[in-house]
Coordinates of C-alpha atoms in Angstrom, one line a residue:
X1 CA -25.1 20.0 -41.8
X2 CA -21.6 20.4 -43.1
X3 CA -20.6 22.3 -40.1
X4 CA -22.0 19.9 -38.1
X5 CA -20.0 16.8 -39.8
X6 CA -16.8 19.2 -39.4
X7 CA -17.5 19.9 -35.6
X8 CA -18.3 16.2 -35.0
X9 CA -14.9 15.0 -36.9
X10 CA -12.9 17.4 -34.8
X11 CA -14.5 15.7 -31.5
X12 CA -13.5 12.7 -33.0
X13 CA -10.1 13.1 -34.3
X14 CA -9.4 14.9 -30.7
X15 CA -10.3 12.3 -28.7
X16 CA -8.3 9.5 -30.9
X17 CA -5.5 11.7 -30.6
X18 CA -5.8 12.3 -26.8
X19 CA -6.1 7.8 -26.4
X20 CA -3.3 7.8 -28.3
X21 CA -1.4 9.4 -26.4
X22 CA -2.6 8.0 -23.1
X23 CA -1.5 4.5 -24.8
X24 CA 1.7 5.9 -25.3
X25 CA 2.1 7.1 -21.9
X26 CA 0.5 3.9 -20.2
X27 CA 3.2 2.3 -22.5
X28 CA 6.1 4.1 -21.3
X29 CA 5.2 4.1 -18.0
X30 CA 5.1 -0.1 -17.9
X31 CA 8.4 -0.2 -19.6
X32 CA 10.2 2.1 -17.3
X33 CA 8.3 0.2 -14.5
X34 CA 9.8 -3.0 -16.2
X35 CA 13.2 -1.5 -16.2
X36 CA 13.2 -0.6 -12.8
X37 CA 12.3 -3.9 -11.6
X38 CA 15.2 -6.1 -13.4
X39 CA 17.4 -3.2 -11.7
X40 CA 19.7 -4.8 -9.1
X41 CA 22.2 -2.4 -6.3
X42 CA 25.5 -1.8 -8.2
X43 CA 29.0 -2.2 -6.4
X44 CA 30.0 0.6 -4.4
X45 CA 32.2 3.4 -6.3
X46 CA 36.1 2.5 -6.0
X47 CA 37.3 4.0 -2.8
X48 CA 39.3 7.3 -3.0
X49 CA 39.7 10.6 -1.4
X50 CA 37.8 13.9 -2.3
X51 CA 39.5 16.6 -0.8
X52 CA 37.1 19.6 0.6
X53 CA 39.7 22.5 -1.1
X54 CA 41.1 22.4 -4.4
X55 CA 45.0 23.2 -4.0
X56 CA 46.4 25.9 -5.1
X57 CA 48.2 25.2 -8.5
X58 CA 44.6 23.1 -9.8
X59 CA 44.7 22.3 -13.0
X60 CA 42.2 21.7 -15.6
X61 CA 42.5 17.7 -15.5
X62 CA 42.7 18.0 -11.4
X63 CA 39.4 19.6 -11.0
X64 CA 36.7 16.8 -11.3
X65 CA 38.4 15.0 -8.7
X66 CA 37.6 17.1 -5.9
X67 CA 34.1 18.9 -4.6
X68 CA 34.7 22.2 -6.4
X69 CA 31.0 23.7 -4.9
X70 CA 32.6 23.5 -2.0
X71 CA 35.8 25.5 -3.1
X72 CA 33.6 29.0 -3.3
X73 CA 34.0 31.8 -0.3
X74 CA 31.8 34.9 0.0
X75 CA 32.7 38.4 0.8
X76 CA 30.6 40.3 2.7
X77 CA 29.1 42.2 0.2
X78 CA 28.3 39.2 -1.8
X79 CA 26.7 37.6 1.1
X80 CA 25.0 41.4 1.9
X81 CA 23.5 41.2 -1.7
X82 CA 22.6 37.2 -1.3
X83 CA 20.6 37.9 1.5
X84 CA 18.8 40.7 0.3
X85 CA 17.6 39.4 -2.3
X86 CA 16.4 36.2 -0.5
X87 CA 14.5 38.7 1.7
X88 CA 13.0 40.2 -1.1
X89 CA 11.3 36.9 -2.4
X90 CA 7.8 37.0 -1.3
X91 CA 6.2 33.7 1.0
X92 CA 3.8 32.2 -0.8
X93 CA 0.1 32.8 0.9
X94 CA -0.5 30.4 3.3
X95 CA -3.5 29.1 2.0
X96 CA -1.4 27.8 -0.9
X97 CA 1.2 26.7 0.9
X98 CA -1.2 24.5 3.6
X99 CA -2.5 23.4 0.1
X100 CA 0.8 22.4 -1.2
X101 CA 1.7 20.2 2.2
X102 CA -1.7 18.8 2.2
X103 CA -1.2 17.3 -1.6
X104 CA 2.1 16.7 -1.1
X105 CA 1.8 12.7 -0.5
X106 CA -0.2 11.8 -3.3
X107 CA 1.4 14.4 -5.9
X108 CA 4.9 12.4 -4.8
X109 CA 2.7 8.6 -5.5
X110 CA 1.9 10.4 -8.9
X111 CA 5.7 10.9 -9.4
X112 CA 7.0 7.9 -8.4
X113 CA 3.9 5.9 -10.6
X114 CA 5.7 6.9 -13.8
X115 CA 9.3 7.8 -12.4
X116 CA 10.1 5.0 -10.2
X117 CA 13.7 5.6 -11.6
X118 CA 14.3 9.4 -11.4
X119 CA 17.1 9.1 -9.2
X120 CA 20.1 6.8 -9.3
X121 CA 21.8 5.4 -6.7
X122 CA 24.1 7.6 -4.9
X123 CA 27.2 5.3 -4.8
X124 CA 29.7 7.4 -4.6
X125 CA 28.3 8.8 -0.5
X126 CA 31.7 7.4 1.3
X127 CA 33.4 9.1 -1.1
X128 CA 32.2 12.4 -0.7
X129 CA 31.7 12.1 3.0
X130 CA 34.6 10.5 5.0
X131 CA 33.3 10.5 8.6
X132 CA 30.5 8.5 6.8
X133 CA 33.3 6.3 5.1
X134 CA 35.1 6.2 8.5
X135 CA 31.3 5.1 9.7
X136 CA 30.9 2.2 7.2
X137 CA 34.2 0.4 7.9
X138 CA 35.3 1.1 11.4
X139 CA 34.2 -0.5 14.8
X140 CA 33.0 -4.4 15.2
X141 CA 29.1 -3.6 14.5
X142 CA 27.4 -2.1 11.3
X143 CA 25.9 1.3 11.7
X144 CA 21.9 1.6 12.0
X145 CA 21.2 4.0 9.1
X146 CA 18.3 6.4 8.6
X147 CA 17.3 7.9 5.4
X148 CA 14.5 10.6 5.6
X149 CA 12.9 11.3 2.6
X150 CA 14.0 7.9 1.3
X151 CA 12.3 7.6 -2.3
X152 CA 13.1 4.5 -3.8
X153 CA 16.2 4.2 -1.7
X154 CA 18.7 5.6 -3.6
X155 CA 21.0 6.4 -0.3
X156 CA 20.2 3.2 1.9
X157 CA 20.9 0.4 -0.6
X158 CA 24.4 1.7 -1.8
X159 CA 25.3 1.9 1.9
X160 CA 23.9 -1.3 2.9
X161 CA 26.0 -2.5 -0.4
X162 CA 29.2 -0.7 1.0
X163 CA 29.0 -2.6 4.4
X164 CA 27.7 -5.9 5.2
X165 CA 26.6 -5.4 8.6
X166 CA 24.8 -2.0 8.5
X167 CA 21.5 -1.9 9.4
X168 CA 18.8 0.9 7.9
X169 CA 15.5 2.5 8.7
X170 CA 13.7 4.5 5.6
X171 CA 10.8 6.7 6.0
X172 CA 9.3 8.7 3.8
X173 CA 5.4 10.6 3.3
X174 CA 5.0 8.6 -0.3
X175 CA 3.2 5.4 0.6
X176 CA 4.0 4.4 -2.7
X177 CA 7.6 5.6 -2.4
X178 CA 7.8 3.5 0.8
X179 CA 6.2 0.2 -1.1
X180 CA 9.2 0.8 -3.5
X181 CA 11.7 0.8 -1.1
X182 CA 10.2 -2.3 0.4
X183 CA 10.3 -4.0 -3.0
X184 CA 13.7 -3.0 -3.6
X185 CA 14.9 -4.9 -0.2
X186 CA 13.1 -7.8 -1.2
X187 CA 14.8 -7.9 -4.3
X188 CA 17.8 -7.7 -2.9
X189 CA 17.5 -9.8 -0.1
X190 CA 18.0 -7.0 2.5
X191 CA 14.5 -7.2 4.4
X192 CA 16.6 -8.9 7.5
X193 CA 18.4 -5.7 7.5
X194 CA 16.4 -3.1 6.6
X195 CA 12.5 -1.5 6.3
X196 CA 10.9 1.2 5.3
X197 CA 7.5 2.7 6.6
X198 CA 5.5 5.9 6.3
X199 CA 6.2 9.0 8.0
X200 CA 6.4 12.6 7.1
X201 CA 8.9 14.1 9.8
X202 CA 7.5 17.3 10.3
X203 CA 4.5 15.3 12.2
X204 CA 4.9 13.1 15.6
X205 CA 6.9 9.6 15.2
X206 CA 5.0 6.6 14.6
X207 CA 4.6 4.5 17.7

């Protein structure tokens, strides 16, 4: 019997702990949902010019301001040896990976129940990218956008911010992801300019 009472209060004691911590995570999850929905598009990033190559006397406080990943060349051997071991990974079987693409629209509707703000807007896209700058503020019309793989939006609302006359299209293969976005434009007012709908690209365009 007093094994029995100490088994039994283990049961117990587990599965207060394990409702617990659901509450906690139920908790969580509605304030970060909370969180995301008083979120509004910030201004774009002040305007400014990222060049592609750092000069040739950079300094320490010169660095940050330019798109030092890009400043890296390979030699040939370190490309050789890149590539090599690249080759050398092994594929994963493809029972695992038709598993993988299978689950992949309902493990990303798990990620974006409790995560709806993982990623922040990307403000800073004109920036980085001036033929996409040169896009956003040149010619009489606004650009028709297209984010693929759009999440929550992160890319399509800054831009939409940056110039009052773009237009966008978002797709992604999270219905949940696309309901989001959706929310996000209605928010914001953008829904005369923008939607979002389900697709996953590697299938056929939805009619």
């Amino acid at each position: 019997p007093v094994h029995t009472h100490t088994h039994m209060s283990s049961i117990d004691s587990a599965t207060l702990t394990g409702a617990r911590r659901r509450e906690r995570s139920e908790a969580r999850a509605a304030e970060t949902r909370a969180r995301w929905a008083a979120e509004r598009v910030a201004a774009p990033s002040e305007s400014r010019v990222r060049e592609r190559r750092l000069p040739a006397a950079a300094s320490a406080d010169t660095v940050l301001t330019h798109n030092v990943w890009d400043d890296v060349n390979f030699s040939a051997d370190e490309r050789t040896t890149a590539e090599t071991l690249i080759a050398a990974q092994p594929l994963a079987p493809s029972a695992a990976s038709e598993q993988s693409v299978a689950a992949a629209a309902r493990l990303w509707d798990e990620h974006y129940t409790v995560n709806p703000r993982n990623y922040h807007d990307r403000r800073y896209l004109q920036n980085e990218f001036p033929q996409l700058a040169r896009l956003l503020t040149e010619g009489d019309g606004g650009p028709l956008l297209l984010e693929i793989g759009c999440g929550t939006g992160n890319t399509l609302l800054p831009l939409l911010q940056a110039n009052p006359l773009a237009r966008g299209l978002a797709c992604d293969l999270s219905p949940l992801a696309v309901e989001l976005v959706s929310e996000r434009l209605r928010r914001e007012n953008l829904c005369d300019r923008a939607s979002a709908f389900v697709w996953d690209v590697a299938e056929a365009p939805p009619a």
